PDB file of C-alpha atoms in Angstrom:
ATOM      1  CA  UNK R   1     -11.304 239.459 157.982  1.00  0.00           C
ATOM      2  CA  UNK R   2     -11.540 238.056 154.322  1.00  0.00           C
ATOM      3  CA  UNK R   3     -11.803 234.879 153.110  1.00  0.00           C
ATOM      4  CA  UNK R   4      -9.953 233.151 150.812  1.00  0.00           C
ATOM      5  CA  UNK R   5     -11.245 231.360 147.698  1.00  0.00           C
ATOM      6  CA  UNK R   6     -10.547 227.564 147.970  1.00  0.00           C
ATOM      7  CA  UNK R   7      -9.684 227.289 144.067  1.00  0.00           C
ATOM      8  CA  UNK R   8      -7.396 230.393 144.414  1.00  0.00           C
ATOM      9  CA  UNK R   9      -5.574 228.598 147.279  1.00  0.00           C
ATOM     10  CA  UNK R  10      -5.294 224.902 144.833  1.00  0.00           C
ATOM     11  CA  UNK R  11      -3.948 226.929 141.809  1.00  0.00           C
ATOM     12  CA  UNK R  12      -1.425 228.328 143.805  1.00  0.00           C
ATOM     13  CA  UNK R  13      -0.177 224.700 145.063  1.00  0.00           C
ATOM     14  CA  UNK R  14      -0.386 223.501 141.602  1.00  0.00           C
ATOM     15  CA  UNK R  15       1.921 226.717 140.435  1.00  0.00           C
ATOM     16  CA  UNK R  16       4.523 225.790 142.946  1.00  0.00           C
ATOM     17  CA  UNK R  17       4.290 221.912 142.228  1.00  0.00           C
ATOM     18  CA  UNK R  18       5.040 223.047 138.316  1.00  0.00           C
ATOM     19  CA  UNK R  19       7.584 225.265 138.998  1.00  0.00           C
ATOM     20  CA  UNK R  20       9.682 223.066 141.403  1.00  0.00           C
ATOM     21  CA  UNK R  21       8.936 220.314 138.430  1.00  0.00           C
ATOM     22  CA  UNK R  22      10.630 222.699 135.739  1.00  0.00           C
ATOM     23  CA  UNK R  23      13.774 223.377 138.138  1.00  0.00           C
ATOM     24  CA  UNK R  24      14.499 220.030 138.973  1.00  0.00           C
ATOM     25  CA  UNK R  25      18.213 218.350 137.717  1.00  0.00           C
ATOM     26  CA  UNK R  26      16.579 216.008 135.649  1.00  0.00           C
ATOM     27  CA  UNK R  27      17.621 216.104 132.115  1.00  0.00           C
ATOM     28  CA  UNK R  28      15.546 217.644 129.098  1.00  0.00           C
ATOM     29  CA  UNK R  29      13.676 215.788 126.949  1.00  0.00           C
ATOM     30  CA  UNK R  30      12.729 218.020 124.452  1.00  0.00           C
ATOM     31  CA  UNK R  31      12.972 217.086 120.462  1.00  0.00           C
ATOM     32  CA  UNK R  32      16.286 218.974 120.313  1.00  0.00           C
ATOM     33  CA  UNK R  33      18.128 217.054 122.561  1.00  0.00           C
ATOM     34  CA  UNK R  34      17.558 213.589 122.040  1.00  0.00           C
ATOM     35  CA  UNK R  35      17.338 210.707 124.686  1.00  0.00           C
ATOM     36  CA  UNK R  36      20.932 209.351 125.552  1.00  0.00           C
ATOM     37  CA  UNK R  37      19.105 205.652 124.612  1.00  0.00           C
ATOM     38  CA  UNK R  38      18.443 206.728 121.494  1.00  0.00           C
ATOM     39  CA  UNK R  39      22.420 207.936 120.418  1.00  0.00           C
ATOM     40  CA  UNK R  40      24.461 204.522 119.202  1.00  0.00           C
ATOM     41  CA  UNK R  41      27.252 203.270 120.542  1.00  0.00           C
ATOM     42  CA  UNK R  42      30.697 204.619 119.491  1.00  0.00           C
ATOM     43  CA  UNK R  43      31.595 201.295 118.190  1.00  0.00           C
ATOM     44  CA  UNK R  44      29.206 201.200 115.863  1.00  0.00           C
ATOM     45  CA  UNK R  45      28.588 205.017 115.265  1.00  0.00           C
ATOM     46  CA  UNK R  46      27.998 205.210 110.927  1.00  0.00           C
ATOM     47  CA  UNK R  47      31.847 207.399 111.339  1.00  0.00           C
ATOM     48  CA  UNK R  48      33.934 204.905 112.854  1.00  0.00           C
ATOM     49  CA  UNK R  49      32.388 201.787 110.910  1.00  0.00           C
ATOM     50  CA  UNK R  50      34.996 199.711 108.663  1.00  0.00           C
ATOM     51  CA  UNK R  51      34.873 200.400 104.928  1.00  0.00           C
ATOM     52  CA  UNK R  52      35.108 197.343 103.333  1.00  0.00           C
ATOM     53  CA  UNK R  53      37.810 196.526 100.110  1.00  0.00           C
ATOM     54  CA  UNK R  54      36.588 194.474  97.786  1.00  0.00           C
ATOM     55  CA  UNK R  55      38.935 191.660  96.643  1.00  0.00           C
ATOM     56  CA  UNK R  56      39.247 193.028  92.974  1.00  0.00           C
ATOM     57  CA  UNK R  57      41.098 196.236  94.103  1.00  0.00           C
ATOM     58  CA  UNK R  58      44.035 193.955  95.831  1.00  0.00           C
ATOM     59  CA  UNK R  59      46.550 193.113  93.350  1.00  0.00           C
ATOM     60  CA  UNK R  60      47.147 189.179  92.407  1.00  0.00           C
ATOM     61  CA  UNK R  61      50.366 189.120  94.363  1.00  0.00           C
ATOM     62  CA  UNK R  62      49.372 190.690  97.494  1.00  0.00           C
ATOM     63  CA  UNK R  63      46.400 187.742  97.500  1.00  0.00           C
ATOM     64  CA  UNK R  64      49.064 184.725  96.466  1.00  0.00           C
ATOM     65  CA  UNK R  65      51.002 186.680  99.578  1.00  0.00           C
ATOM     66  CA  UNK R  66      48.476 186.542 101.867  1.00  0.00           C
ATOM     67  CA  UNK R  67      47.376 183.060 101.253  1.00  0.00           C
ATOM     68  CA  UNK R  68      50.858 181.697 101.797  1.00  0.00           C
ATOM     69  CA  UNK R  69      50.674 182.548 105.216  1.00  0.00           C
ATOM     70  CA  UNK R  70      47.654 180.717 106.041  1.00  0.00           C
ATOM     71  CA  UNK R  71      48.825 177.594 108.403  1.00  0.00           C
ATOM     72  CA  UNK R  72      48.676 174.487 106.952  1.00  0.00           C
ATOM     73  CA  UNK R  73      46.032 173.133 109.232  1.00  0.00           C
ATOM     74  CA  UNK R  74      44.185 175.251 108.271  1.00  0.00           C
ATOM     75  CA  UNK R  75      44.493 174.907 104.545  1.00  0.00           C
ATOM     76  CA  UNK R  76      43.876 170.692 105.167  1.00  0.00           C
ATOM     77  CA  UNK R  77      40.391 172.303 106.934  1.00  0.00           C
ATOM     78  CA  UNK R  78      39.371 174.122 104.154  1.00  0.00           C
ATOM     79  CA  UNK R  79      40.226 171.746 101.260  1.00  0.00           C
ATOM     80  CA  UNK R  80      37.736 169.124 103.186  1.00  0.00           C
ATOM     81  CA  UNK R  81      34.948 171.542 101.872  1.00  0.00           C
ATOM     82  CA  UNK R  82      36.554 170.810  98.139  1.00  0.00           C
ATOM     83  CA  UNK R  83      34.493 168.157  96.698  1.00  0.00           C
ATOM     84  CA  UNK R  84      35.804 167.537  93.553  1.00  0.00           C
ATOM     85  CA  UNK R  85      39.210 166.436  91.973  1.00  0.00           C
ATOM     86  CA  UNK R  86      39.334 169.406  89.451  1.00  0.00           C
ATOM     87  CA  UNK R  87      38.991 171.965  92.257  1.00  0.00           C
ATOM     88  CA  UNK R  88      42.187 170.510  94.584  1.00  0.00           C
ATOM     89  CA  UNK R  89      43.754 170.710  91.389  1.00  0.00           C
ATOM     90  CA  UNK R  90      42.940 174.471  91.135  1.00  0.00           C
ATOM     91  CA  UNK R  91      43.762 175.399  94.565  1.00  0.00           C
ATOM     92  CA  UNK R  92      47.235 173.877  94.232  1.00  0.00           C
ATOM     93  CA  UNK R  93      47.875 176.486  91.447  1.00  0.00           C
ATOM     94  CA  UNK R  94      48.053 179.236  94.322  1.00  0.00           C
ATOM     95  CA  UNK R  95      50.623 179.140  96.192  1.00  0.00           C
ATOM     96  CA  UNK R  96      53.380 176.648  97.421  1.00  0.00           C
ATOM     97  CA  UNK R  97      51.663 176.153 100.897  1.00  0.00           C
ATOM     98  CA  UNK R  98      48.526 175.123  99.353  1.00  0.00           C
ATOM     99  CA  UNK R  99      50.431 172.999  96.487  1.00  0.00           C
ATOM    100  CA  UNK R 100      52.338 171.302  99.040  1.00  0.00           C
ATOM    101  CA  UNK R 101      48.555 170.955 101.208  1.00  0.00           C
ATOM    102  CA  UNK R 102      46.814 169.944  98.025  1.00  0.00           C
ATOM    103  CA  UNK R 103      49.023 167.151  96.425  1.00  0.00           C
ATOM    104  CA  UNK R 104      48.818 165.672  99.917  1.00  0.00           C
ATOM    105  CA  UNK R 105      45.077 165.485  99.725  1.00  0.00           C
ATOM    106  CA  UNK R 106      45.227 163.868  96.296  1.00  0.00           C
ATOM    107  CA  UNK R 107      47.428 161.411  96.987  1.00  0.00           C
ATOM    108  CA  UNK R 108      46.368 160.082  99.971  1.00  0.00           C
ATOM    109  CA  UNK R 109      43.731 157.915  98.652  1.00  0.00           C
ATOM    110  CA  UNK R 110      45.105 157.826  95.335  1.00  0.00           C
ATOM    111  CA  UNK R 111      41.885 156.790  93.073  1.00  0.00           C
ATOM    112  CA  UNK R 112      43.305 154.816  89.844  1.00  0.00           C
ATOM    113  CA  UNK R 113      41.587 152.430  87.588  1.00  0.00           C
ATOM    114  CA  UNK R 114      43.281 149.433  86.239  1.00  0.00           C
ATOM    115  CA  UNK R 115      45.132 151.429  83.275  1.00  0.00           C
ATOM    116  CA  UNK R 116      46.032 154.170  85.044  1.00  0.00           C
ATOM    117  CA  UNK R 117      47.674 151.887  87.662  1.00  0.00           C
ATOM    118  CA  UNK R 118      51.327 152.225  85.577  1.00  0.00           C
ATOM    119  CA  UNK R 119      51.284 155.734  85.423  1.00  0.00           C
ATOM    120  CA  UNK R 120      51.001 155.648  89.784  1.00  0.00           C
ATOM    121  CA  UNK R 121      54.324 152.901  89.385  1.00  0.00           C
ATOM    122  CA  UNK R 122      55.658 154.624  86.938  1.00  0.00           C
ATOM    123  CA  UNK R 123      55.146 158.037  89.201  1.00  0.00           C
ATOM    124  CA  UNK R 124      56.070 156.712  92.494  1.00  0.00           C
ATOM    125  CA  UNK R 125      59.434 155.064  90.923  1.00  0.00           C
ATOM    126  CA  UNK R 126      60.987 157.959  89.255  1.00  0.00           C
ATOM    127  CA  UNK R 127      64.326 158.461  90.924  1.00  0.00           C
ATOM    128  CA  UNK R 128      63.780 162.032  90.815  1.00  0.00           C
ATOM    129  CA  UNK R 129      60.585 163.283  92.328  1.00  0.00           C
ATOM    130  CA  UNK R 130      59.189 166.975  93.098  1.00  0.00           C
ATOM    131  CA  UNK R 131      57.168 165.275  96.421  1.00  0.00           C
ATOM    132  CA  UNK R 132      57.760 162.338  97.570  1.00  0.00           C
ATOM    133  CA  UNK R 133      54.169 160.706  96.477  1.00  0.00           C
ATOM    134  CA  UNK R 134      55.206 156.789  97.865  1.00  0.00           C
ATOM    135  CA  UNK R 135      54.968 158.540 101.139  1.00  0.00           C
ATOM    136  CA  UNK R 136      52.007 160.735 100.774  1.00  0.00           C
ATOM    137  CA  UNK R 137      50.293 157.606 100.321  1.00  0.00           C
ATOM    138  CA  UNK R 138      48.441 156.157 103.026  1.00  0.00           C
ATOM    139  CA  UNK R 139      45.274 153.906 101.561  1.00  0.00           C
ATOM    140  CA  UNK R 140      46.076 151.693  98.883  1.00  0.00           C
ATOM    141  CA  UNK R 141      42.876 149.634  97.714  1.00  0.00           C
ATOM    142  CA  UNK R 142      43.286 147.283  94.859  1.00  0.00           C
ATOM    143  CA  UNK R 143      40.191 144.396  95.749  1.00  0.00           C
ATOM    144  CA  UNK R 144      38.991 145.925  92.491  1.00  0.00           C
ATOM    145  CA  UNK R 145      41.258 144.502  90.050  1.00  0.00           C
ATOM    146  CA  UNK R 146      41.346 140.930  91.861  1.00  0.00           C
ATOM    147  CA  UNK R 147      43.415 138.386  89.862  1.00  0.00           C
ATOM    148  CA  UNK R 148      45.213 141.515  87.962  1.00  0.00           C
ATOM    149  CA  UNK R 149      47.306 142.457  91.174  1.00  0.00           C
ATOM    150  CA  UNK R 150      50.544 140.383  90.942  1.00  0.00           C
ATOM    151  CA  UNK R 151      54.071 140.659  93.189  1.00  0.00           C
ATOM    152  CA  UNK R 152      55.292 142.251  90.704  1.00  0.00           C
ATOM    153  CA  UNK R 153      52.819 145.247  91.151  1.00  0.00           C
ATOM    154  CA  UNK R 154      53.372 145.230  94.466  1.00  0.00           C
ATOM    155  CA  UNK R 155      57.043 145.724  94.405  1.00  0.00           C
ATOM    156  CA  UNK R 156      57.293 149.216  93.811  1.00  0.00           C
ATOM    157  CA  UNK R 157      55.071 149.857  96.820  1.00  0.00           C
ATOM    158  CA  UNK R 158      57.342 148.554  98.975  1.00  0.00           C
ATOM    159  CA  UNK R 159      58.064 152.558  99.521  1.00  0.00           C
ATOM    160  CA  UNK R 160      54.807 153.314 100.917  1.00  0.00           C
ATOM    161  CA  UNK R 161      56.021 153.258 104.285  1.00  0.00           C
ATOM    162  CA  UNK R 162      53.358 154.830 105.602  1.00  0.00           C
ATOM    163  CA  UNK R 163      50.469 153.325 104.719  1.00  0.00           C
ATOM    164  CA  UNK R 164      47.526 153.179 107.250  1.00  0.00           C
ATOM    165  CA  UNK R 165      44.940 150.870 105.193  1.00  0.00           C
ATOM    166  CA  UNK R 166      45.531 148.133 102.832  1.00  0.00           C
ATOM    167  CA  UNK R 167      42.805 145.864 100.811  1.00  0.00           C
ATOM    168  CA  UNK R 168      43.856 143.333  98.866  1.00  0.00           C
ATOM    169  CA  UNK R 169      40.901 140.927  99.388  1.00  0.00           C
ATOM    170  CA  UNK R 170      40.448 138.781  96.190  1.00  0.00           C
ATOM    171  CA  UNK R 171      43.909 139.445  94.874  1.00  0.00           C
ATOM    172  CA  UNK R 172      44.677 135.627  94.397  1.00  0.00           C
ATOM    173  CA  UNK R 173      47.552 135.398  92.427  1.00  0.00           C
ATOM    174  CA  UNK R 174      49.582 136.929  95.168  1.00  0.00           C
ATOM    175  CA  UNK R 175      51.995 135.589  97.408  1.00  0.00           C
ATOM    176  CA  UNK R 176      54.488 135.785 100.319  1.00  0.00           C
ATOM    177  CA  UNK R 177      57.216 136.977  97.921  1.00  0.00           C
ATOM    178  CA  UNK R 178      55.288 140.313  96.850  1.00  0.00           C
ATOM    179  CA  UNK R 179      53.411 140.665 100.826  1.00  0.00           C
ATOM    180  CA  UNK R 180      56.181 140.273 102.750  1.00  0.00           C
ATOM    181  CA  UNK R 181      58.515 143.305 100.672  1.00  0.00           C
ATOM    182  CA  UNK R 182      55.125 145.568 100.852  1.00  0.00           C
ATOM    183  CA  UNK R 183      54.421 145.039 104.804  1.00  0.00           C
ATOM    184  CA  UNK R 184      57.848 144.927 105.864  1.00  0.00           C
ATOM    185  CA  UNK R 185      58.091 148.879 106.545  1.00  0.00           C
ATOM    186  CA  UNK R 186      54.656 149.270 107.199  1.00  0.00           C
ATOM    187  CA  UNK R 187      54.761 150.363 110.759  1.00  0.00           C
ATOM    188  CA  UNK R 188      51.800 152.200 110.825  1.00  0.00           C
ATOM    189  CA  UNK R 189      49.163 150.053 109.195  1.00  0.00           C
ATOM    190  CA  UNK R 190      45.889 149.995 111.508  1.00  0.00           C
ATOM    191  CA  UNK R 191      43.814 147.728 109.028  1.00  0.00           C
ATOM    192  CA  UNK R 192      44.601 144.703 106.609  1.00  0.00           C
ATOM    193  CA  UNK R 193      42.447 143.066 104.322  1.00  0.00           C
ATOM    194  CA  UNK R 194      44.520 140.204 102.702  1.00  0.00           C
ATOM    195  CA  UNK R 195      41.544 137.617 102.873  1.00  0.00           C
ATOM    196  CA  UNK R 196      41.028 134.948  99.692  1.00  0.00           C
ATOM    197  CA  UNK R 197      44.230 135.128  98.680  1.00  0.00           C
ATOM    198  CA  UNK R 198      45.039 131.258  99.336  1.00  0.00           C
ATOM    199  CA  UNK R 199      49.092 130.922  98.779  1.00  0.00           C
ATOM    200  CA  UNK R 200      49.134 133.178 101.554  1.00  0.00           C
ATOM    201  CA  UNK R 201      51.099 131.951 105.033  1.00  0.00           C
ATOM    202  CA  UNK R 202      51.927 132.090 108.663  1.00  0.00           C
ATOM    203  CA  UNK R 203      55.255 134.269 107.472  1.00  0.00           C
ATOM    204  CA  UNK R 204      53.196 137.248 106.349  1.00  0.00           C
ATOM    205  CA  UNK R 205      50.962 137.816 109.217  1.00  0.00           C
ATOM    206  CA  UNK R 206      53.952 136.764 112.036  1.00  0.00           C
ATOM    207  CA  UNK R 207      55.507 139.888 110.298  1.00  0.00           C
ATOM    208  CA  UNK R 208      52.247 141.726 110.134  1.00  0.00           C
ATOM    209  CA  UNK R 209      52.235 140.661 114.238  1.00  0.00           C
ATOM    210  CA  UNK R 210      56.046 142.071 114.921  1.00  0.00           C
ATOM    211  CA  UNK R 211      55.649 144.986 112.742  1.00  0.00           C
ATOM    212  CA  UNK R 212      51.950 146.790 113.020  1.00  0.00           C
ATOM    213  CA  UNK R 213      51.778 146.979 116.495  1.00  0.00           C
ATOM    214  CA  UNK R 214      48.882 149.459 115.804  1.00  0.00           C
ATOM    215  CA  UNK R 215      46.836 147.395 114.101  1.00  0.00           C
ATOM    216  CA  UNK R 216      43.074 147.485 114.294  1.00  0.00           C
ATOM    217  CA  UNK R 217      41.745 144.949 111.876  1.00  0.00           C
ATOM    218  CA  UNK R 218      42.644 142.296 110.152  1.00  0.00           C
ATOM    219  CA  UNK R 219      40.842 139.624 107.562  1.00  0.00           C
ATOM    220  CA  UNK R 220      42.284 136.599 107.076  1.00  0.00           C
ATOM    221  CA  UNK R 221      38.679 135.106 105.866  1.00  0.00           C
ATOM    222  CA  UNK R 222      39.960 132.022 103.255  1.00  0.00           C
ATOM    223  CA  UNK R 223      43.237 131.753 103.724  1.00  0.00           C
ATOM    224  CA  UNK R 224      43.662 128.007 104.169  1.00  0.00           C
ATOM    225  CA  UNK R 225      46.773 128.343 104.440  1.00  0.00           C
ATOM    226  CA  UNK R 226      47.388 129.754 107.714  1.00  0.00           C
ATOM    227  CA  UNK R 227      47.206 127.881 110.914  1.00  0.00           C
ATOM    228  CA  UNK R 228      46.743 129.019 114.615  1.00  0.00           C
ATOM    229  CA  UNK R 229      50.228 130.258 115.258  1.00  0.00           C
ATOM    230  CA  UNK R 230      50.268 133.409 112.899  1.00  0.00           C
ATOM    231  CA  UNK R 231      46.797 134.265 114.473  1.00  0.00           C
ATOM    232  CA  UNK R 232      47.948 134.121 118.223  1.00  0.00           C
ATOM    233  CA  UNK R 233      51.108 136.435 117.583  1.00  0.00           C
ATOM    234  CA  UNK R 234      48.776 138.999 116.314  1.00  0.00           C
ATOM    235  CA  UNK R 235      46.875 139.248 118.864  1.00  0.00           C
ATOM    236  CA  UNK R 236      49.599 138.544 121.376  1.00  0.00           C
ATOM    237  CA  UNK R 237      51.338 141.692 120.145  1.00  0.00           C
ATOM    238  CA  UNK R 238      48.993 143.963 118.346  1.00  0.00           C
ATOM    239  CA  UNK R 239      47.271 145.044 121.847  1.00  0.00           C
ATOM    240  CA  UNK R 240      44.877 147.700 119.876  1.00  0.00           C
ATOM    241  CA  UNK R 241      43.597 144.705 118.053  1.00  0.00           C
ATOM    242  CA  UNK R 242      39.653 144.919 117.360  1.00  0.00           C
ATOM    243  CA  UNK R 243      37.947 143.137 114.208  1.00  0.00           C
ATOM    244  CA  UNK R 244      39.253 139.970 113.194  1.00  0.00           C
ATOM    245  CA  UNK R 245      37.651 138.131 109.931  1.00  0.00           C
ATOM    246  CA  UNK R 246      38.729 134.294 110.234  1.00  0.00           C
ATOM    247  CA  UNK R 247      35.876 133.128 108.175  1.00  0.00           C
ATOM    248  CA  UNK R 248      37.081 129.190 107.027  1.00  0.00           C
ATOM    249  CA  UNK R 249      40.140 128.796 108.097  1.00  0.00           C
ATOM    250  CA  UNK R 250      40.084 125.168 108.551  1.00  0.00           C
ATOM    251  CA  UNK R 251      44.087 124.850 110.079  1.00  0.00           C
ATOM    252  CA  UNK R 252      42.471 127.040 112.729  1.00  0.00           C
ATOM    253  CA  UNK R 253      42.611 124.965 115.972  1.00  0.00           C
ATOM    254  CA  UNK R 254      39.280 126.977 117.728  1.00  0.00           C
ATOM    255  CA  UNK R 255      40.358 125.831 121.421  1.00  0.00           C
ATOM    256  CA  UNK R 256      43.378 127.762 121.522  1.00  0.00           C
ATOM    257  CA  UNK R 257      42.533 130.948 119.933  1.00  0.00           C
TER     258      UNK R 257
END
C-alpha cells in the first residue's frame, strides 16, 4: 500500500480553500469595477449638479421683479446691515417695497442739524405728502439745540403721533403751551426727557400720566416747577414705569412719593 506525501495532501487543501474563495457571492473587487464606497451619491453626482446663472445674464426687470417680492421683514433685516445714509438712499431706488422699507428706516430717527431743522417742518407740513413722514417718525431728539427749540417748533410735531422717545432736556425756553399740543396724541411714548426746562408744570406730566400708559422713563431732573401730585399720577397709572430722574425738585414732598 503507498503512501501519500504530506505536502501533496496540504496543497490539495489549499486548492480547495482557493477555489471555494473564488466562487463565493461576494462581490469583485477588481480595478474595473470599482468599490460601491467609492461611486458618489446621486445628489451630488458632477450630472445632476445645479449650473449656476450669474446675475449679469438676468435682465434689470426680472431683478426689480424679483426683489419686489421679498417680504418686508425681511427687507427691514437686511437694511440693518446698511451702514450708511447714502446706501438706504440707493436701495430705495429699487423697487417700491424697498422705497416704502427704506424711507421708513430714514425717518425714524430723523438726524437734522439746527439748519436743516425747517426743511423736516417744512417736509412734515406739506398738505400733500408721498409718505406720511410725521408718522414714520418715532425718536425726536432736540437736547442739542437747547435754548433754540421754542413752542413754536414744536407745533408742527404735534402730528408725530407715534413717537416712542422724546429728549428735550435743556430746551428752556419751552413751555406748557408747545408740550402739552406735542404729547397730547402721543400714546405710545415709552421714554421722556423734559428735564431743565423750568416753566414746565404739573399739567404736562398729569397728561403725560393719562396718556403714555407705556411709559418707561421719565426725567423730570430741575423742574422746580412741579410738585408731588404730577409725579404720583405717573406712577399711579403708567404701571411699566422704570427710571425716574427727580434730581432737585424742591416742591417734591419725599414722604409721599
Amino acid at each position: 500500500m503507498s503512501s501519500k506525501d504530506p505536502s501533496e495532501s496540504s496543497s490539495v487543501s489549499l486548492s480547495v480553500v482557493t477555489a471555494n474563495l473564488s466562487s463565493s457571492s461576494s462581490p469583485s473587487l477588481s480595478p474595473s469595477s470599482p468599490s460601491p464606497r467609492s461611486t458618489p451619491p446621486s445628489f451630488i453626482s458632477p450630472s445632476t449638479k445645479p449650473s449656476f446663472i450669474e446675475l449679469k445674464s438676468i435682465s434689470p426687470a426680472a431683478l426689480v421683479k424679483t426683489a419686489a417680492t421679498i417680504p418686508s421683514e425681511l427687507i427691514f433685516h437686511i437694511f440693518k446691515y446698511v451702514t450708511t445714509t447714502s446706501d438706504i438712499k440707493s436701495c430705495i431706488l429699487v423697487c417700491k417695497s424697498w422705497c416704502s422699507c427704506g424711507v421708513e428706516i430714514l425717518w425714524h430717527k430723523p438726524m437734522f442739524t439746527a439748519t436743516a431743522l425747517g426743511k423736516l417742518l417744512f417736509t412734515i407740513s406739506r398738505p400733500t405728502q408721498t409718505f406720511p413722514y410725521a408718522l414714520l417718525i418715532r425718536r425726536l431728539n432736540f437736547s442739542f439745540l437747547g435754548e433754540n427749540v421754542t413752542d413754536g417748533i414744536l407745533a408742527p410735531l404735534s402730528a408725530c403721533e407715534r413717537l416712542e422717545r422724546l429728549t428735550l432736556g435743556g430746551c428752556r425756553r419751552l413751555t406748557d403751551v408747545g408740550l402739552l399740543g406735542l404729547l397730547d396724541k402721543a400714546n405710545g411714548l415709552v421714554a421722556l426727557d423734559v428735564s431743565d426746562i423750568e416753566n414746565l408744570t404739573d399739567d404736562v406730566i398729569e397728561l403725560v400720566g393719562q396718556k403714555c400708559r407705556r411709559l418707561q422713563g421719565l426725567n423730570v431732573s430741575l423742574c422746580k416747577k412741579l410738585t408731588d401730585k404730577s409725579i404720583i399720577t405717573v406712577a399711579s397709572r403708567c404701571r411699566s414705569l422704570r427710571r425716574v430722574g427727580l434730581i432737585k425738585l424742591s416742591s417734591i414732598v419725599q414722604p409721599r412719593l
